[in-house]
Coordinates of C-alpha atoms (C1' of nucleotides) in Angstrom, one line a residue:
Chain A
X1 CA -4.3 -16.3 -12.0
X2 CA -4.2 -12.9 -13.4
X3 CA -3.6 -9.2 -12.8
X4 CA -5.8 -7.0 -15.0
X5 CA -5.3 -3.3 -14.8
X6 CA -6.7 -0.7 -17.2
X7 CA -3.9 0.9 -19.2
X8 CA -4.7 4.4 -18.0
X9 CA -1.3 5.2 -16.7
X10 CA 1.6 3.6 -14.8
X11 CA 1.1 1.5 -11.8
X12 CA 1.0 3.0 -8.3
X13 CA 1.0 1.5 -4.8
X14 CA -2.7 1.0 -5.0
X15 CA -2.0 -1.7 -7.7
X16 CA 0.7 -3.5 -5.8
X17 CA -1.4 -5.6 -3.5
X18 CA -3.2 -7.3 -6.4
X19 CA -0.1 -7.7 -8.4
X20 CA 2.1 -9.0 -5.6
X21 CA -0.5 -11.3 -4.0
X22 CA -1.4 -12.9 -7.3
X23 CA 2.2 -13.4 -8.2
X24 CA 3.0 -14.7 -4.7
X25 CA 0.2 -17.3 -5.1
X26 CA 1.6 -18.4 -8.5
X27 CA 5.1 -18.7 -7.1
X28 CA 4.0 -20.7 -4.1
X29 CA 1.7 -23.1 -5.8
X30 CA 3.1 -23.3 -9.3
X31 CA 0.4 -21.2 -11.0
X32 CA 0.6 -19.1 -14.1
X33 CA 0.6 -15.3 -13.9
X34 CA -1.3 -13.6 -16.7
X35 CA -1.1 -9.8 -17.2
X36 CA -4.2 -8.7 -19.0
X37 CA -4.5 -5.1 -20.1
X38 CA -8.1 -4.1 -20.0
X39 CA -8.4 -1.4 -22.6
X40 CA -12.1 -1.6 -23.5
X41 CA -12.8 2.0 -22.7
X42 CA -11.1 4.0 -25.4
X43 CA -11.5 7.2 -23.4
X44 CA -9.3 6.1 -20.6
X45 CA -6.3 4.8 -22.3
X46 CA -2.7 6.1 -22.1
X47 CA -0.9 4.5 -25.0
X48 CA 2.3 4.6 -23.0
X49 CA 0.8 2.5 -20.3
X50 CA 1.1 -0.6 -22.5
X51 CA 4.8 -0.3 -22.0
X52 CA 4.9 1.2 -18.5
X53 CA 2.8 -1.5 -16.8
X54 CA 5.0 -4.5 -17.7
X55 CA 8.0 -2.4 -16.7
X56 CA 6.5 -1.6 -13.4
X57 CA 5.7 -5.2 -12.7
X58 CA 9.2 -6.2 -13.7
X59 CA 10.6 -3.7 -11.2
X60 CA 8.2 -5.2 -8.6
X61 CA 9.7 -8.6 -9.2
X62 CA 6.5 -10.0 -10.6
X63 CA 7.0 -12.7 -13.2
X64 CA 4.7 -12.4 -16.1
X65 CA 4.0 -15.8 -17.7
X66 CA 1.6 -14.5 -20.3
X67 CA 0.4 -11.1 -21.4
X68 CA -2.8 -10.3 -23.3
X69 CA -4.5 -7.1 -24.4
X70 CA -8.3 -7.1 -24.5
X71 CA -8.5 -5.0 -27.6
X72 CA -7.0 -8.0 -29.5
X73 CA -10.0 -10.0 -28.5
X74 CA -13.1 -8.3 -29.9
X75 CA -14.0 -11.2 -32.1
X76 CA -14.0 -13.5 -29.1
X77 CA -16.3 -11.3 -27.2
X78 CA -18.6 -10.9 -30.2
X79 CA -18.8 -14.7 -30.6
X80 CA -19.7 -15.3 -27.0
X81 CA -22.2 -12.5 -27.2
X82 CA -24.0 -14.3 -30.0
X83 CA -24.1 -17.4 -27.9
X84 CA -25.6 -15.5 -25.0
X85 CA -28.3 -14.0 -27.3
X86 CA -29.2 -17.3 -28.8
X87 CA -29.5 -18.8 -25.3
X88 CA -32.0 -16.0 -24.5
X89 CA -30.0 -14.6 -21.7
X90 CA -28.9 -11.4 -23.4
X91 CA -30.9 -8.8 -25.2
X92 CA -30.3 -5.6 -27.2
X93 CA -31.9 -2.8 -25.4
X94 CA -33.0 0.4 -27.2
X95 CA -34.9 1.8 -24.3
X96 CA -33.8 5.1 -22.9
X97 CA -31.1 4.3 -20.2
X98 CA -32.9 6.4 -17.7
X99 CA -36.1 4.4 -18.0
X100 CA -34.2 1.1 -18.2
X101 CA -32.6 2.0 -14.9
X102 CA -35.8 2.9 -13.2
X103 CA -37.6 -0.2 -14.4
X104 CA -34.7 -2.3 -13.2
X105 CA -34.8 -0.7 -9.7
X106 CA -38.6 -1.3 -9.7
X107 CA -37.9 -5.0 -10.7
X108 CA -39.8 -4.7 -14.0
X109 CA -38.7 -5.7 -17.5
X110 CA -38.4 -3.2 -20.3
X111 CA -40.3 -4.0 -23.4
X112 CA -37.2 -5.2 -25.3
X113 CA -36.3 -7.7 -22.8
X114 CA -38.7 -10.5 -23.8
X115 CA -38.6 -10.0 -27.6
X116 CA -36.9 -13.3 -28.4
X117 CA -33.5 -14.3 -29.6
X118 CA -34.1 -13.9 -33.3
X119 CA -35.1 -10.2 -33.0
X120 CA -32.1 -9.6 -30.7
X121 CA -29.7 -11.3 -33.1
X122 CA -30.9 -8.9 -35.8
X123 CA -30.6 -5.9 -33.5
X124 CA -27.1 -7.1 -32.5
X125 CA -26.2 -7.0 -36.2
X126 CA -27.5 -3.5 -36.4
X127 CA -25.2 -2.5 -33.4
X128 CA -22.2 -3.9 -35.3
X129 CA -23.0 -2.5 -38.7
X130 CA -23.7 1.1 -37.5
X131 CA -27.4 1.2 -38.0
X132 CA -27.7 2.1 -34.3
X133 CA -25.7 5.1 -33.3
X134 CA -23.8 5.6 -30.1
X135 CA -26.1 5.5 -27.1
X136 CA -29.1 4.2 -29.1
X137 CA -28.7 0.6 -28.2
X138 CA -26.7 -1.6 -25.9
X139 CA -26.4 -5.3 -25.1
X140 CA -27.8 -6.3 -21.7
X141 CA -27.1 -9.5 -19.8
X142 CA -30.1 -10.8 -18.0
X143 CA -29.9 -11.8 -14.4
X144 CA -32.9 -11.8 -12.1
X145 CA -35.0 -8.7 -12.1
X146 CA -36.4 -9.6 -8.7
X147 CA -33.0 -10.2 -7.2
X148 CA -33.0 -8.7 -3.8
X149 CA -29.8 -7.0 -4.4
X150 CA -30.5 -4.1 -6.9
X151 CA -26.8 -4.0 -7.8
X152 CA -27.0 -7.4 -9.4
X153 CA -30.1 -7.0 -11.6
X154 CA -29.5 -6.9 -15.4
X155 CA -26.3 -5.3 -16.4
X156 CA -24.9 -3.8 -19.6
X157 CA -22.5 -6.1 -21.5
X158 CA -21.7 -4.2 -24.7
X159 CA -22.0 -0.6 -25.8
X160 CA -21.4 1.5 -28.9
X161 CA -18.6 3.9 -28.9
X162 CA -17.7 5.8 -32.1
X163 CA -14.4 7.6 -31.1
X164 CA -11.2 6.0 -32.2
X165 CA -9.3 3.5 -30.0
X166 CA -5.5 4.0 -29.6
X167 CA -4.8 0.4 -30.8
X168 CA -7.7 -0.6 -33.0
X169 CA -8.7 2.8 -34.4
X170 CA -12.2 2.7 -35.7
X171 CA -12.2 -1.0 -36.7
X172 CA -14.6 -1.8 -33.8
X173 CA -17.4 0.3 -32.5
X174 CA -19.0 -2.1 -30.1
X175 CA -17.1 -2.4 -26.9
X176 CA -17.5 -5.0 -24.2
X177 CA -17.9 -3.7 -20.6
X178 CA -16.0 -4.9 -17.6
X179 CA -18.1 -7.8 -16.4
X180 CA -18.7 -9.4 -19.8
X181 CA -15.1 -9.3 -21.0
X182 CA -13.7 -10.3 -17.7
X183 CA -15.8 -13.4 -17.4
X184 CA -15.0 -14.5 -20.9
X185 CA -11.3 -13.9 -20.5
X186 CA -11.0 -15.4 -17.1
X187 CA -12.6 -18.5 -18.3
X188 CA -10.9 -18.8 -21.7
X189 CA -7.5 -18.0 -20.2
X190 CA -8.0 -20.8 -17.7
X191 CA -8.0 -18.7 -14.5
X192 CA -8.9 -21.1 -11.7
X193 CA -8.4 -18.5 -8.9
X194 CA -9.4 -14.9 -9.0
X195 CA -7.9 -12.7 -6.3
X196 CA -9.2 -9.1 -6.4
X197 CA -10.5 -6.4 -4.1
X198 CA -13.7 -6.5 -2.2
X199 CA -15.1 -3.7 -4.4
X200 CA -15.7 -6.5 -7.0
X201 CA -17.9 -8.5 -4.8
X202 CA -21.0 -7.6 -6.8
X203 CA -19.2 -8.0 -10.0
X204 CA -18.4 -11.5 -9.0
X205 CA -22.1 -12.2 -8.6
X206 CA -22.8 -10.8 -12.0
X207 CA -20.0 -12.7 -13.7
X208 CA -21.2 -15.9 -12.1
X209 CA -24.4 -15.6 -14.1
X210 CA -22.3 -15.6 -17.3
X211 CA -20.4 -18.7 -16.2
X212 CA -23.7 -20.5 -15.4
X213 CA -25.3 -19.5 -18.7
X214 CA -22.4 -20.9 -20.7
X215 CA -22.0 -24.0 -18.5
X216 CA -18.5 -23.0 -17.4
X217 CA -16.8 -24.0 -14.2
X218 CA -16.8 -21.2 -11.7
X219 CA -13.3 -20.3 -10.5
X220 CA -12.4 -19.7 -6.8
X221 CA -13.0 -16.1 -6.1
X222 CA -11.1 -14.4 -3.3
X223 CA -11.7 -10.8 -2.3
X224 CA -9.4 -8.9 0.0
X225 CA -10.5 -5.8 1.9
X226 CA -10.3 -2.2 0.7
X227 CA -7.1 -0.3 1.2
X228 CA -7.0 3.3 1.9
X229 CA -3.7 4.9 1.1
X230 CA -3.0 8.0 3.2
X231 CA -0.9 11.0 2.1
X232 CA -0.4 9.7 -1.4
X233 CA -0.9 11.2 -4.8
X234 CA -2.2 8.4 -7.0
X235 CA -4.9 9.6 -9.4
X236 CA -3.3 9.2 -12.8
X237 CA -5.5 11.7 -14.6
X238 CA -4.6 14.4 -12.1
X239 CA -0.9 13.6 -12.1
X240 CA -0.9 13.7 -15.9
X241 CA -2.4 17.2 -15.9
X242 CA 0.1 18.4 -13.3
X243 CA 3.0 16.9 -15.3
X244 CA 1.9 18.8 -18.4
X245 CA 1.6 22.0 -16.4
X246 CA 5.2 21.4 -15.1
X247 CA 4.3 21.0 -11.5
X248 CA 5.8 17.5 -11.4
X249 CA 9.0 16.4 -13.0
X250 CA 7.3 13.3 -14.4
X251 CA 5.8 10.0 -13.4
X252 CA 8.8 9.4 -11.2
X253 CA 8.5 12.7 -9.2
X254 CA 9.4 11.7 -5.7
X255 CA 6.2 13.3 -4.3
X256 CA 4.0 10.8 -6.2
X257 CA 2.8 7.3 -5.2
X258 CA 3.7 5.7 -8.5
X259 CA 6.0 2.8 -8.6
X260 CA 8.3 4.8 -10.8
X261 CA 8.6 7.3 -8.0
X262 CA 9.2 4.6 -5.4
X263 CA 12.0 3.3 -7.6
X264 CA 13.5 6.7 -8.0
X265 CA 13.5 7.1 -4.3
X266 CA 15.4 3.9 -3.9
X267 CA 12.8 1.6 -2.4
X268 CA 13.5 -2.0 -2.6
X269 CA 10.6 -3.8 -4.2
X270 CA 11.0 -6.7 -1.8
X271 CA 9.7 -4.4 1.0
X272 CA 6.4 -4.1 -0.8
X273 CA 6.3 -7.9 -1.3
X274 CA 7.0 -8.5 2.4
X275 CA 4.4 -5.9 3.4
X276 CA 1.6 -7.3 1.3
X277 CA 2.2 -10.9 2.1
X278 CA 2.1 -10.0 5.7
X279 CA -1.2 -8.2 5.2
X280 CA -2.6 -11.1 3.4
X281 CA -5.9 -11.5 1.7
X282 CA -8.4 -11.1 4.5
X283 CA -11.5 -9.0 3.8
X284 CA -11.1 -6.3 6.4
X285 CA -10.7 -2.8 5.2
X286 CA -7.3 -1.5 6.1
X287 CA -5.3 1.6 5.8
X288 CA -2.0 1.4 4.2
X289 CA 0.9 2.0 6.5
X290 CA 3.9 3.9 5.1
X291 CA 5.5 3.4 8.5
X292 CA 5.4 -0.4 8.3
X293 CA 6.6 -0.4 4.7
X294 CA 9.4 2.0 5.4
X295 CA 10.5 -0.1 8.4
X296 CA 10.7 -3.1 6.1
X297 CA 12.6 -1.2 3.5
X298 CA 15.0 0.3 6.0
X299 CA 16.1 -3.2 7.2
X300 CA 16.6 -4.2 3.5
X301 CA 18.7 -1.3 2.5
X302 CA 20.5 -0.4 5.6
X303 CA 23.3 -2.9 5.3
X304 CA 24.2 -1.7 1.8
X305 CA 23.8 2.0 2.4
X306 CA 27.2 3.7 2.9
X307 CA 27.2 6.6 5.3
X308 CA 28.2 10.1 4.2
X309 CA 28.2 13.5 5.8
X310 CA 25.8 16.1 4.6
X311 CA 25.9 19.6 6.1
X312 CA 22.6 21.5 5.7
X313 CA 22.8 25.3 5.9
X314 CA 26.6 25.3 6.1
X315 CA 28.4 27.7 8.3
X316 CA 32.1 28.4 8.0
X317 CA 34.3 28.0 11.0
X318 CA 38.0 28.6 11.2
X319 CA 40.6 27.8 13.7
X320 CA 44.4 28.1 13.8
X321 CA 46.3 24.9 13.1
X322 CA 49.6 24.5 11.3
X323 CA 49.7 20.9 10.3
X324 CA 47.5 18.6 8.2
X325 CA 44.5 16.9 9.9
X326 CA 43.6 13.4 8.9
X327 CA 40.3 11.7 9.2
X328 CA 39.4 8.1 8.5
X329 CA 35.7 7.3 8.7
X330 CA 34.1 4.0 8.3
X331 CA 31.5 3.8 5.5
X332 CA 29.2 1.8 7.8
X333 CA 29.6 1.7 11.6
X334 CA 28.3 -1.9 11.8
X335 CA 30.1 -3.2 8.7
X336 CA 33.8 -2.4 8.9
X337 CA 34.4 -4.7 5.9
X338 CA 33.0 -1.9 3.8
X339 CA 36.1 0.1 4.5
X340 CA 36.8 3.7 5.3
X341 CA 37.0 7.0 3.5
X342 CA 40.0 9.2 4.2
X343 CA 40.1 13.0 4.3
X344 CA 43.1 15.3 4.6
X345 CA 42.3 18.7 5.8
X346 CA 45.0 21.2 4.9
X347 CA 45.4 24.5 6.7
X348 CA 45.8 27.7 4.6
X349 CA 48.0 30.4 6.1
X350 CA 48.0 28.6 9.4
X351 CA 44.2 28.3 9.5
X352 CA 41.8 25.4 9.0
X353 CA 38.4 26.3 7.3
X354 CA 35.5 23.9 7.5
X355 CA 31.7 24.0 7.1
X356 CA 29.4 22.7 9.9
X357 CA 25.6 22.7 10.2
X358 CA 24.5 26.1 11.3
X359 CA 21.9 24.6 13.6
X360 CA 24.5 22.6 15.5
X361 CA 26.7 25.6 16.2
X362 CA 24.2 28.3 16.9
X363 CA 22.7 26.3 19.7
X364 CA 26.1 26.2 21.5
X365 CA 27.5 29.0 23.6
X366 CA 30.9 30.7 23.2
X367 CA 33.6 28.7 24.9
X368 CA 31.9 25.3 24.5
X369 CA 33.8 22.4 23.2
X370 CA 32.6 20.5 20.1
X371 CA 33.9 17.4 18.3
X372 CA 34.2 17.4 14.5
X373 CA 33.3 13.9 14.0
X374 CA 36.3 11.6 13.4
X375 CA 38.6 14.6 13.0
X376 CA 39.4 16.7 16.0
X377 CA 38.1 18.9 18.9
X378 CA 37.4 22.6 18.6
X379 CA 36.6 25.1 21.3
X380 CA 34.3 27.7 20.0
X381 CA 35.6 31.2 20.7
X382 CA 33.3 33.5 18.8
X383 CA 30.4 31.7 17.3
X384 CA 28.9 34.7 15.4
X385 CA 32.2 35.1 13.5
X386 CA 32.8 31.4 13.2
X387 CA 36.0 31.4 15.1
X388 CA 37.3 28.6 17.2
X389 CA 40.5 27.2 18.5
X390 CA 42.0 23.7 18.0
X391 CA 41.4 21.6 21.1
X392 CA 43.3 18.4 20.5
X393 CA 42.2 15.1 19.3
X394 CA 41.1 13.4 22.5
X395 CA 37.5 12.3 22.3
X396 CA 37.2 11.7 26.1
X397 CA 37.5 15.5 26.9
X398 CA 34.5 16.1 24.7
X399 CA 32.6 13.4 26.5
X400 CA 33.5 14.8 29.8
X401 CA 32.3 18.3 28.8
X402 CA 29.3 16.7 27.1
X403 CA 30.2 18.6 24.0
X404 CA 28.3 18.1 20.7
X405 CA 29.6 15.9 18.0
X406 CA 29.0 17.5 14.6
X407 CA 29.5 16.6 11.0
X408 CA 31.7 18.8 8.9
X409 CA 32.8 19.2 5.3
X410 CA 35.8 20.8 3.7
X411 CA 35.9 23.9 1.6
X412 CA 35.9 22.1 -1.7
X413 CA 32.8 20.0 -0.9
X414 CA 30.2 19.8 -3.6
X415 CA 26.8 21.4 -3.2
X416 CA 23.9 18.9 -3.1
X417 CA 20.2 19.1 -3.4
X418 CA 17.9 16.6 -1.7
X419 CA 14.3 16.2 -2.8
X420 CA 11.9 14.9 -0.2
X421 CA 8.6 13.1 -0.7
X422 CA 7.0 16.0 1.1
X423 CA 8.1 18.3 -1.7
X424 CA 10.9 20.0 0.2
X425 CA 14.4 20.6 -1.2
X426 CA 17.2 20.4 1.3
X427 CA 20.3 22.3 0.2
X428 CA 23.7 21.9 1.6
X429 CA 27.2 20.6 1.1
X430 CA 28.0 16.9 0.8
X431 CA 31.2 15.3 1.8
X432 CA 34.1 15.9 -0.4
X433 CA 34.7 13.1 -2.8
X434 CA 31.2 11.7 -2.7
X435 CA 30.7 12.6 -6.3
X436 CA 33.5 10.3 -7.3
X437 CA 32.8 7.5 -4.9
X438 CA 29.1 7.1 -5.4
X439 CA 27.7 5.4 -8.5
X440 CA 24.6 7.0 -9.9
X441 CA 21.5 5.4 -8.4
X442 CA 23.4 4.2 -5.3
X443 CA 21.5 4.4 -2.0
X444 CA 23.4 6.0 0.8
X445 CA 22.6 7.2 4.2
X446 CA 23.3 10.8 4.8
X447 CA 23.7 10.8 8.5
X448 CA 21.0 12.5 10.4
X449 CA 19.1 13.2 7.2
X450 CA 18.0 9.8 6.0
X451 CA 18.4 7.3 3.2
X452 CA 18.8 8.8 -0.2
X453 CA 19.3 7.7 -3.8
X454 CA 22.0 9.8 -5.4
X455 CA 22.0 10.9 -9.0
X456 CA 23.7 13.5 -11.1
X457 CA 21.7 16.1 -13.1
X458 CA 23.4 19.5 -13.4
X459 CA 25.3 18.6 -10.2
X460 CA 24.9 16.3 -7.3
X461 CA 21.3 15.5 -6.4
X462 CA 19.5 13.0 -4.3
X463 CA 16.0 11.7 -3.8
X464 CA 15.1 11.0 -0.2
X465 CA 14.1 7.4 0.3
X466 CA 12.9 7.9 3.9
X467 CA 14.5 8.6 7.2
Chain B
rG1 C1' -33.5 3.8 0.3
rC2 C1' -32.0 -1.4 -1.1
rU3 C1' -28.1 -5.1 -1.2
rC4 C1' -23.4 -7.0 0.1
rC5 C1' -18.7 -7.3 3.0
rC6 C1' -16.2 -6.3 7.5
rA7 C1' -15.1 -5.4 13.1
rU8 C1' -8.3 -8.0 18.0
rA9 C1' -3.6 -2.1 20.6
rG10 C1' -2.0 4.3 16.7
rU11 C1' -1.0 0.9 12.2
rG12 C1' -0.8 -4.1 10.3
rU13 C1' -1.2 -9.1 11.9
rA14 C1' -1.7 -14.3 14.8
rG15 C1' -5.5 -16.8 17.4
rA16 C1' -11.7 -17.8 15.1
rC17 C1' -13.1 -22.9 10.6
rC18 C1' -12.3 -27.6 15.0
rG19 C1' -14.9 -23.0 22.2
rG20 C1' -10.8 -24.4 27.3
rC21 C1' -3.4 -24.6 26.0
rC22 C1' -5.4 -16.5 25.4
rA23 C1' -4.5 -12.8 32.5
rA24 C1' -4.4 -12.7 23.6
rU25 C1' 1.0 -13.4 19.1
rC26 C1' 4.4 -10.9 16.2
rA27 C1' 6.0 -6.6 13.6
rU28 C1' 5.8 -1.4 13.5
rU29 C1' 4.9 3.3 16.1
rC30 C1' 5.4 5.8 20.8
rC31 C1' 7.9 6.2 25.8
rG32 C1' 12.1 4.8 29.0
rG33 C1' 17.2 2.5 29.7
rC34 C1' 21.9 0.5 27.7
rC35 C1' 25.5 0.8 23.7
rU36 C1' 27.7 3.9 20.1
rU37 C1' 33.0 9.6 17.6
rU38 C1' 25.8 12.8 16.6
rC39 C1' 23.1 6.7 12.3
rG40 C1' 15.4 7.0 12.4
rA41 C1' 21.7 1.1 13.7
rG42 C1' 21.9 -2.8 17.8
rC43 C1' 20.3 -4.7 22.7
rC44 C1' 16.8 -4.5 27.0
rG45 C1' 12.2 -2.9 29.1
rG46 C1' 7.3 -0.4 29.1
rU47 C1' 2.4 1.7 27.5
rG48 C1' -1.4 -0.1 24.4
rA49 C1' -6.7 -4.2 21.7
rC50 C1' -10.9 -8.9 21.5
rA51 C1' -16.7 -2.4 19.2
rC52 C1' -21.4 -2.8 22.4
rG53 C1' -25.7 -5.7 24.2
rG54 C1' -28.0 -10.3 24.7
rG55 C1' -28.0 -15.7 24.0
rU56 C1' -25.8 -21.0 23.8
rU57 C1' -22.2 -23.4 27.2
rC58 C1' -19.3 -25.8 33.0
rG59 C1' -16.3 -22.4 29.9
rA60 C1' -16.8 -17.5 24.3
rA61 C1' -11.8 -13.2 21.1
rU62 C1' -13.7 -17.9 18.9
rC63 C1' -20.6 -20.2 17.9
rC64 C1' -25.8 -17.6 17.3
rC65 C1' -28.9 -13.0 17.3
rG66 C1' -29.3 -7.8 17.7
rU67 C1' -27.2 -2.9 17.9
rU68 C1' -23.5 0.5 16.7
rG69 C1' -19.5 1.7 13.6
rG70 C1' -16.6 1.4 8.9
rG71 C1' -16.5 0.2 3.7
rA72 C1' -18.4 -1.1 -1.2
rG73 C1' -22.2 -1.6 -5.0
rC74 C1' -27.1 -0.2 -7.2
rA75 C1' -22.6 3.1 -14.4
rC76 C1' -23.4 2.4 -21.8
rC77 C1' -15.8 3.0 -15.7
rA78 C1' -12.4 -0.8 -14.5

RNA sequence: GCUCCCAUAGUGUAGACCGGCCAAUCAUUCCGGCCUUUCGAGCCGGUGACACGGGUUCGAAUCCCGUUGGGAGCACCA
């Protein structure tokens, strides 16, 4: 089987269904996974993609058994083309494309079509040697002009393009088009099963003509339905522009739908695999569900995500207390084996100073009791000035009064910025010590915020995975 | 316009090939309840679908036809 993207940029979620499902079939039935980079359109190539695509697949957990690049295979395409011309099923067309198209729709042959193999062989030579200039001639594969489906009638197999190719320079000027190169490669590389999107249904019919002309066995074609991916930025050409303008930080900007972005957010690639294998290969058109993917991802990462406090819009509160306050908080409420983190809160001049989320406090009235989670109780005296008084350490009194339980951080807590996929930046204070305890790239759960992948870049930062 | 593909709850999916075991599965979302030192965590419960119309049949989500709806293609893109 094969996965055959054009190297126009890095992979995004739109690519993952084909990549994962092909890989999954190979793994289940002992098949071979071929990555084929289809770079026969020199205008739509990003040289970096030759590196990025295998990396993306690697992150996805796809095992590449073999990798080929179409621009290494011009001679093969040329050789098969000659065969097709000799067989009288391909012709070099010099008719104006506009007219060629009209004739085709009308089901009529252009003059060139029936000239005979010898003439076309000569013309083919003139395509290769530069006698014909770009746009003047192209190689057409014959099908049936009276085919009831107009989309299937004669299609272009080779065209002339003079601009340089990032890999082959100006060594070749005649480029194969999708249907010709794909049919040749799929057969020569021994693909017995082709799994691709339903948008290729007509291409399959075209390619089958080539198989029949050359007496090749026709592989098993499977076409899954179209996927519409909501709320995602996927178009590589557009992303590239915006990166250049500085509107995105790069291909891994968390707002994007690239695999690099999903990786930066801390997605587990197994979530994508589970998602797509559950969706399967049926040919109904579907809309991609972030909700379902996120749910799968959450259950994969939750067990390993240590909990930490994060206080957005911090507000300082003070209360009188002479002695040290100690807190021991489990890293994961369901997994005590992950241990606890300990905090010592030291009073200064007989007063304790802590930050709490502004929103949690402003909603309470003067005189209400709150619980600083895992630390102690405080009765709010003057909310506007952030003044409270120590109210013991008995959680039951807070429950009786139905007081709020709030997160808190100490005065030496590091500031932290969290970048969300929606493009927002949450600014606040993270729990003291987190910068030492967390390894870069670790996925944690900031309680009441969501899962985040922490990193350091001029301070403590995090990409939001999801809630 | 022509051709092709498709149609089960908000989303995805099982059941369809081989009609009865389907008063339709599972997951997710949503809504309740329980639990919990605030976790979008766990447990329990609930709402919610066979697009429509004919036909075949004792019996249709399942087979046939039509309608409607959605999608794709008719490129010198892949």
